[in-house]
Coordinates of C-alpha atoms in Angstrom, one line a residue:
M10 CA -32.0 -49.5 -76.1
I11 CA -30.5 -51.0 -73.1
I12 CA -28.0 -48.5 -73.5
I13 CA -30.4 -45.7 -73.6
I14 CA -32.1 -47.1 -70.5
G15 CA -28.8 -47.4 -68.8
I16 CA -28.0 -43.6 -69.3
L17 CA -31.4 -42.6 -68.0
V18 CA -31.0 -44.7 -65.3
A19 CA -27.4 -43.4 -64.7
I20 CA -28.7 -39.6 -65.4
T21 CA -31.6 -40.3 -62.7
I22 CA -29.3 -41.8 -60.3
G23 CA -26.5 -39.1 -60.5
L24 CA -29.7 -36.6 -60.4
L25 CA -31.0 -38.1 -57.0
I26 CA -27.3 -38.1 -55.6
Y27 CA -27.1 -34.6 -56.6
N28 CA -30.2 -33.5 -54.8
M29 CA -29.6 -35.2 -51.7
T30 CA -26.0 -33.7 -51.8
I31 CA -28.0 -30.2 -52.0
H32 CA -30.4 -31.0 -49.3
K33 CA -28.1 -31.9 -47.2
K34 CA -25.8 -28.5 -48.0
I35 CA -29.1 -26.4 -47.8
Q36 CA -29.8 -28.1 -44.5
Q37 CA -26.1 -27.3 -43.6
F38 CA -26.8 -23.8 -44.8
N39 CA -29.7 -23.5 -42.5
N40 CA -28.2 -24.9 -39.4
L41 CA -25.4 -22.5 -39.9
S42 CA -27.7 -19.8 -40.7
R43 CA -29.9 -20.8 -37.2
Q44 CA -26.1 -21.1 -35.3
A45 CA -26.0 -17.7 -36.9
N46 CA -28.6 -15.8 -35.6
N47 CA -28.5 -17.6 -32.2
L48 CA -25.0 -16.4 -31.7
R49 CA -26.5 -12.7 -32.8
V50 CA -29.4 -13.0 -29.9
L51 CA -26.6 -14.2 -27.2
Q52 CA -24.8 -11.3 -28.5
D53 CA -27.6 -9.0 -27.9
F54 CA -28.2 -10.6 -24.7
L55 CA -24.8 -10.1 -23.3
S56 CA -25.0 -6.4 -24.3
T57 CA -28.0 -5.9 -22.4
I58 CA -26.4 -7.7 -19.5
G59 CA -23.7 -4.9 -19.5
E60 CA -26.2 -1.8 -20.1
S61 CA -26.4 0.3 -17.1
L62 CA -30.2 -0.4 -16.6
P63 CA -32.5 -1.5 -13.8
V64 CA -33.1 -5.5 -13.6
D65 CA -36.7 -5.6 -14.8
E66 CA -35.6 -3.3 -17.7
K67 CA -33.0 -5.5 -18.9
I68 CA -35.6 -8.5 -18.8
K69 CA -37.9 -6.6 -21.0
K70 CA -35.4 -5.8 -23.4
I71 CA -34.0 -9.5 -23.8
N72 CA -38.1 -10.5 -24.1
D73 CA -38.3 -7.8 -26.9
I74 CA -35.4 -9.2 -28.5
L75 CA -36.6 -12.7 -28.5
I76 CA -39.8 -11.6 -30.1
E77 CA -38.2 -9.9 -32.8
K78 CA -35.6 -12.2 -33.6
Y79 CA -37.6 -15.2 -33.4
E80 CA -40.9 -13.5 -34.6
I81 CA -42.8 -14.9 -32.0
K82 CA -46.6 -13.6 -31.4
Y83 CA -46.4 -13.5 -27.5
S84 CA -43.5 -14.0 -25.2
T85 CA -44.0 -14.0 -21.5
I86 CA -41.2 -14.6 -18.7
V87 CA -42.7 -15.0 -15.5
V88 CA -40.2 -15.5 -12.3
F89 CA -40.4 -16.1 -8.2
D90 CA -39.3 -13.2 -6.7
G91 CA -39.3 -15.3 -3.0
A92 CA -42.8 -14.1 -2.4
E93 CA -45.0 -14.6 -5.4
Y94 CA -44.8 -15.1 -9.1
Q95 CA -44.3 -11.9 -11.1
V96 CA -44.7 -11.1 -14.8
K97 CA -41.3 -9.7 -15.7
A98 CA -41.8 -9.0 -19.0
S99 CA -44.4 -9.9 -21.7
N100 CA -45.9 -8.4 -24.7
V101 CA -49.7 -9.7 -23.9
D102 CA -52.1 -7.1 -22.6
P103 CA -51.7 -6.6 -19.0
K104 CA -55.3 -7.5 -18.3
H105 CA -54.4 -11.1 -19.1
W106 CA -51.5 -11.1 -16.9
D107 CA -53.3 -12.4 -13.7
A108 CA -53.7 -15.6 -15.6
L109 CA -50.2 -16.1 -16.8
R110 CA -48.5 -15.7 -13.3
K111 CA -50.8 -18.8 -12.4
L112 CA -49.6 -21.2 -15.0
Q113 CA -47.7 -23.3 -12.4
D114 CA -51.0 -24.0 -10.8
V115 CA -52.3 -25.5 -14.0
P116 CA -53.1 -29.3 -14.1
I117 CA -51.6 -29.4 -17.8
F118 CA -48.3 -27.3 -16.6
K119 CA -47.7 -29.3 -13.4
D120 CA -46.3 -32.4 -14.9
S121 CA -43.9 -30.2 -17.1
V122 CA -42.7 -28.2 -13.8
A123 CA -42.0 -31.8 -12.2
T124 CA -40.2 -33.2 -14.8
A125 CA -38.3 -29.8 -16.3
T126 CA -39.6 -30.5 -19.7
P127 CA -41.4 -28.3 -22.3
K128 CA -45.2 -28.7 -22.7
Y129 CA -47.0 -28.0 -26.2
V130 CA -50.7 -27.1 -26.0
T131 CA -52.8 -26.3 -28.7
V132 CA -56.9 -26.3 -30.2
N133 CA -58.5 -28.0 -33.0
N134 CA -60.5 -25.0 -33.7
E135 CA -61.5 -21.1 -33.6
N136 CA -63.9 -21.8 -31.0
E137 CA -61.5 -23.6 -27.9
K138 CA -59.9 -22.0 -25.7
L139 CA -56.8 -23.3 -24.2
P140 CA -56.6 -24.7 -20.6
Y141 CA -55.0 -21.8 -18.9
Q142 CA -57.0 -19.3 -20.4
E143 CA -60.0 -17.9 -18.0
M144 CA -62.1 -15.3 -20.0
E145 CA -60.2 -15.0 -23.6
F146 CA -60.6 -16.9 -26.5
G147 CA -59.3 -15.3 -29.3
R148 CA -55.6 -14.0 -28.5
A149 CA -53.5 -17.4 -28.2
K150 CA -54.6 -20.5 -29.7
S151 CA -51.2 -22.6 -29.4
A152 CA -48.5 -22.4 -26.7
I153 CA -45.3 -24.0 -25.4
F154 CA -44.2 -23.7 -21.6
F155 CA -40.9 -24.0 -20.9
P156 CA -40.1 -24.4 -17.1
M157 CA -37.0 -22.5 -15.7
Y158 CA -34.4 -23.5 -13.2
I159 CA -31.1 -22.5 -11.4
D160 CA -29.1 -24.6 -9.9
N161 CA -32.0 -27.5 -10.3
V162 CA -34.3 -25.1 -8.3
Y163 CA -37.8 -24.0 -10.0
I164 CA -37.7 -20.2 -10.4
G165 CA -40.5 -19.8 -12.9
Y166 CA -41.1 -20.0 -16.6
W167 CA -41.1 -18.8 -20.1
I168 CA -43.8 -19.2 -22.3
I169 CA -44.3 -18.2 -25.9
E170 CA -48.0 -18.1 -27.7
S171 CA -49.6 -17.8 -30.9
G172 CA -52.8 -16.8 -32.6
V173 CA -53.1 -19.7 -34.8
P174 CA -53.9 -23.5 -34.2
H175 CA -51.2 -26.2 -34.4
D176 CA -48.8 -23.3 -35.4
F177 CA -45.9 -24.9 -33.1
D178 CA -46.3 -28.4 -34.5
N179 CA -43.4 -28.9 -36.6
I180 CA -41.2 -26.5 -34.8
D181 CA -37.8 -27.4 -33.6
T182 CA -38.1 -27.3 -29.7
A183 CA -34.4 -27.9 -29.2
I184 CA -33.8 -24.2 -30.4
F185 CA -36.1 -22.8 -28.2
E186 CA -34.7 -25.0 -25.3
V187 CA -31.3 -23.3 -25.8
I188 CA -33.1 -19.8 -26.0
K189 CA -34.6 -21.0 -22.7
D190 CA -31.3 -21.6 -21.3
N191 CA -29.6 -18.4 -22.2
I192 CA -32.9 -16.3 -20.4
V193 CA -32.2 -18.8 -16.9
S194 CA -28.1 -17.5 -17.5
I195 CA -29.5 -14.0 -17.8
L196 CA -31.2 -14.4 -14.8
K197 CA -28.9 -16.0 -13.1
T198 CA -26.3 -13.2 -14.0
V199 CA -28.6 -10.3 -13.0
V200 CA -29.6 -11.8 -9.6
H201 CA -27.0 -9.7 -7.7
Q202 CA -27.8 -6.7 -9.6
K203 CA -31.4 -7.3 -8.2
T204 CA -30.2 -7.8 -4.8
L205 CA -28.0 -4.6 -4.5
E206 CA -30.9 -2.6 -6.2
S207 CA -33.5 -4.3 -3.3
I208 CA -31.0 -3.1 -0.6
V209 CA -30.7 0.7 -1.6
R210 CA -31.9 2.5 1.4
K211 CA -32.1 6.2 2.4
D212 CA -30.3 7.4 5.5
L213 CA -32.2 8.8 8.3
F214 CA -30.2 11.7 9.3
T215 CA -29.3 13.4 5.8
D216 CA -32.2 11.7 3.6
L217 CA -29.3 10.5 1.3
Y218 CA -28.9 7.4 -0.6
N219 CA -26.6 4.6 0.7
E220 CA -23.3 3.2 -0.8
E221 CA -25.4 0.7 -2.9
Y222 CA -27.3 3.3 -4.8
L223 CA -24.2 3.8 -6.7
Y224 CA -24.0 -0.1 -8.3
G225 CA -27.5 0.4 -9.5
E226 CA -29.5 3.4 -10.5
G227 CA -26.9 5.7 -9.4
R228 CA -24.4 3.6 -12.2
K229 CA -26.9 4.2 -15.1
I230 CA -26.6 8.0 -14.8
I231 CA -22.9 8.0 -14.1
D232 CA -21.9 5.5 -17.2
Q233 CA -23.4 8.1 -19.6
Y234 CA -20.1 9.6 -19.7
T235 CA -16.6 8.3 -20.3
T236 CA -14.7 9.5 -17.0
S237 CA -16.1 11.3 -13.8
T238 CA -14.5 12.5 -11.0
V239 CA -15.3 10.5 -7.5
C240 CA -14.5 12.4 -4.3
M241 CA -14.7 10.9 -0.8
F242 CA -14.5 13.1 2.1
R243 CA -14.7 12.5 6.0
I244 CA -15.4 14.6 8.9
T245 CA -12.3 14.1 10.7
N246 CA -13.6 15.9 14.0
I247 CA -16.5 14.0 14.7
E248 CA -15.5 11.7 16.9
E249 CA -14.0 14.9 18.9
I250 CA -17.3 16.2 18.9
N251 CA -19.2 13.3 20.4
D252 CA -16.8 12.8 23.1
N253 CA -16.5 16.5 24.0
Y254 CA -19.9 17.4 23.5
S255 CA -22.8 15.2 22.7
R256 CA -23.4 12.5 19.8
K257 CA -26.8 14.7 19.3
L258 CA -24.2 17.4 18.4
G259 CA -22.2 15.0 16.4
N260 CA -25.5 13.9 14.5
Q261 CA -26.2 17.7 13.7
V262 CA -22.7 18.3 12.3
I263 CA -23.5 15.5 9.7
I264 CA -27.0 16.9 8.9
D265 CA -25.8 20.4 8.7
V266 CA -22.5 19.2 6.4
S267 CA -24.5 17.1 4.1
N268 CA -27.4 19.9 3.8
Y269 CA -24.6 22.2 2.7
V270 CA -23.3 20.1 0.1
K271 CA -26.9 19.1 -1.4
N272 CA -27.8 22.4 -1.9
N273 CA -24.5 23.4 -3.5
I274 CA -23.9 20.5 -6.2
S275 CA -25.6 19.9 -9.6
Q276 CA -28.6 17.2 -9.6
E277 CA -26.6 15.9 -12.3
Y278 CA -24.0 14.7 -9.5
I279 CA -24.5 12.0 -7.1
F280 CA -24.0 12.7 -3.4
I281 CA -24.3 9.7 -0.8
R282 CA -23.6 8.5 2.6
Y283 CA -20.8 6.4 2.5
M284 CA -20.5 5.1 6.2
G285 CA -20.7 7.2 9.4
P286 CA -19.1 10.4 8.7
K287 CA -17.8 9.3 5.3
F288 CA -19.5 10.9 2.2
V289 CA -19.0 10.0 -1.7
I290 CA -19.9 12.8 -4.5
V291 CA -19.6 11.8 -8.0
F292 CA -18.9 14.4 -10.4
S293 CA -20.5 12.7 -13.6
G294 CA -18.6 13.4 -16.9
I295 CA -16.4 16.0 -15.1
A296 CA -12.6 16.0 -14.8
T297 CA -10.7 16.4 -11.9
D298 CA -8.6 19.9 -11.9
P299 CA -12.2 21.9 -12.2
V300 CA -13.4 19.5 -9.1
V301 CA -10.6 20.2 -7.0
T302 CA -11.3 24.2 -7.2
F303 CA -14.9 23.4 -6.7
V304 CA -14.3 21.3 -3.9
S305 CA -11.6 23.7 -2.2
N306 CA -14.1 26.6 -2.1
M307 CA -16.8 24.3 -0.8
K308 CA -14.5 23.1 1.8
T309 CA -13.9 26.6 3.1
E310 CA -17.1 27.8 3.3
I311 CA -18.3 24.3 5.6
E312 CA -15.7 24.9 7.9
K313 CA -16.8 28.5 8.5
M314 CA -19.7 27.4 9.7
D315 CA -21.0 27.5 13.1
I316 CA -23.0 24.1 14.0
S317 CA -25.1 24.1 17.1
L318 CA -28.0 21.8 18.3
E319 CA -31.6 22.8 16.3
K320 CA -33.1 26.1 17.3
E321 CA -36.0 24.5 18.8
Q322 CA -33.9 22.5 21.5
N323 CA -32.0 25.5 22.2
V324 CA -35.4 27.8 22.6
E325 CA -36.7 24.8 24.7
E326 CA -33.4 24.8 26.9
V327 CA -33.8 28.7 27.3
E328 CA -37.6 28.4 28.1
L329 CA -36.9 25.9 30.9
E330 CA -34.4 27.6 32.4
E331 CA -36.3 30.8 32.5
V332 CA -39.0 28.9 34.2
D333 CA -36.2 27.8 36.8
R334 CA -35.3 31.3 37.4
K335 CA -38.8 32.5 38.0
K336 CA -39.2 29.8 40.6
K337 CA -35.8 30.8 42.6
R338 CA -36.9 34.3 42.4
A339 CA -40.2 33.1 44.2
K340 CA -38.0 31.6 46.5
G341 CA -35.7 34.7 47.2
T342 CA -32.5 33.2 45.2
R343 CA -31.4 34.2 42.0
G344 CA -31.6 32.5 39.1
K345 CA -28.8 31.5 36.8
K346 CA -28.4 33.0 33.4
A347 CA -29.2 30.9 30.3
K348 CA -26.4 29.0 28.5
K349 CA -25.3 29.8 25.5
P350 CA -25.9 27.0 23.2
V351 CA -22.6 25.4 22.3
K352 CA -21.3 26.0 18.7
V353 CA -18.6 23.8 17.1
R354 CA -17.1 23.7 13.7
A355 CA -16.5 20.7 11.1
K356 CA -13.2 19.7 9.4
L357 CA -13.1 17.8 6.3
N358 CA -10.7 15.4 4.7
F359 CA -10.9 15.3 0.6
V360 CA -9.6 12.5 -1.6
L361 CA -10.2 12.4 -5.4
T362 CA -10.0 10.2 -8.0
T363 CA -11.0 9.5 -11.8
Y364 CA -13.2 6.8 -12.3
Y365 CA -13.5 5.1 -16.0
K366 CA -16.7 3.9 -17.6
G367 CA -17.0 0.3 -17.4
T368 CA -14.4 -0.2 -14.5
G369 CA -15.5 -1.6 -11.0
M370 CA -16.8 1.1 -8.8
E371 CA -16.8 -0.8 -5.9
E372 CA -12.5 -0.5 -6.3
V373 CA -12.4 3.1 -6.7
L374 CA -14.6 3.6 -3.5
K375 CA -12.2 1.0 -1.6
K376 CA -9.1 2.8 -2.5
L377 CA -10.2 6.0 -1.3
E378 CA -11.6 4.5 1.7
Q379 CA -8.1 2.9 2.3
Y380 CA -6.4 6.2 1.7
I381 CA -9.0 8.3 3.9
D382 CA -9.1 6.0 6.6
S383 CA -4.8 5.5 6.6
C384 CA -4.6 9.3 7.1
D385 CA -3.5 11.0 10.5
K386 CA -7.0 12.1 12.3
S387 CA -5.8 15.7 12.2
E388 CA -5.5 15.9 8.2
N389 CA -7.9 18.3 6.5
N390 CA -6.5 18.4 2.9
I391 CA -7.7 18.2 -0.6
T392 CA -5.7 14.9 -2.3
S393 CA -5.9 13.7 -5.7
I394 CA -4.9 10.1 -6.3

């Protein structure tokens, strides 16, 4: 009997050890599975960063990834833009966004912001509402508030919500802390892109976008293709026109040349005023050889154009001289003949190169500018580099 009991005890102990081993392996497997999932999410984040999308669209896509991969009911990212708090991404009905963008002012979350720690809030029954809810009752019954910082500077928060009371009671917040840190990393990465997007302007004379357009919205169009041709050209005699005639006439040359190019290239191509008398055309998805032929024909036509000041200005000058002649005739003197408007022709120097998707557009432009600036002022050719 003692032997049987001993055997049963040994078997029981063995089963306990076996169960503990299995439980440990399951935990290890779950940890590995969770780590693998986190890694996949991080890869999706990095892939999103590399896409040719505006910053706000990237943040929205990241929020969608979080909702899908972690099965979150509601997820909202709120960021301070320097003037006010804005909901950058959320799957909550927009009618609730006004309340969601004010959470840093809610007393229950102020301590969370001050201490940089997450805050969990929930209700005990369906008739209660969360402290920050103003006019809604049924949507969210539990939430975790995560304050976000970049270099110890508070920039906003991420809040996840559930429609079930106490839904996050046993959740491992460490996982979501990692997710929050990844969100902060994304925001930190795209802040430079956002700066570029915010300084995109249109030139007053030509109504063309400036250089920064190529690094944001323009690049989204260009990177639909593996390769494109980038062309920079300079009006080489603009200084001569300014010095010998007038800056007004020089401005008119810039306007007429840019208008001709705008009216004679496809809308799929991007045309910007790069700097001063330098312009850039990006022929998206087009090889260099056909571009050379097209540019050669365009250059010939532009350089045939007789450019003068606007007709309204010329008519006004003629009318003033006509009045002057009448006055002089009344005095018995002979008036002078109206002056013919000054006409000039532009001279253009072109340089082209190939742009490869995923490479630095700024480096390509720098190379073209260095070439065009190093040329003799009188050069007006078409060069491929």
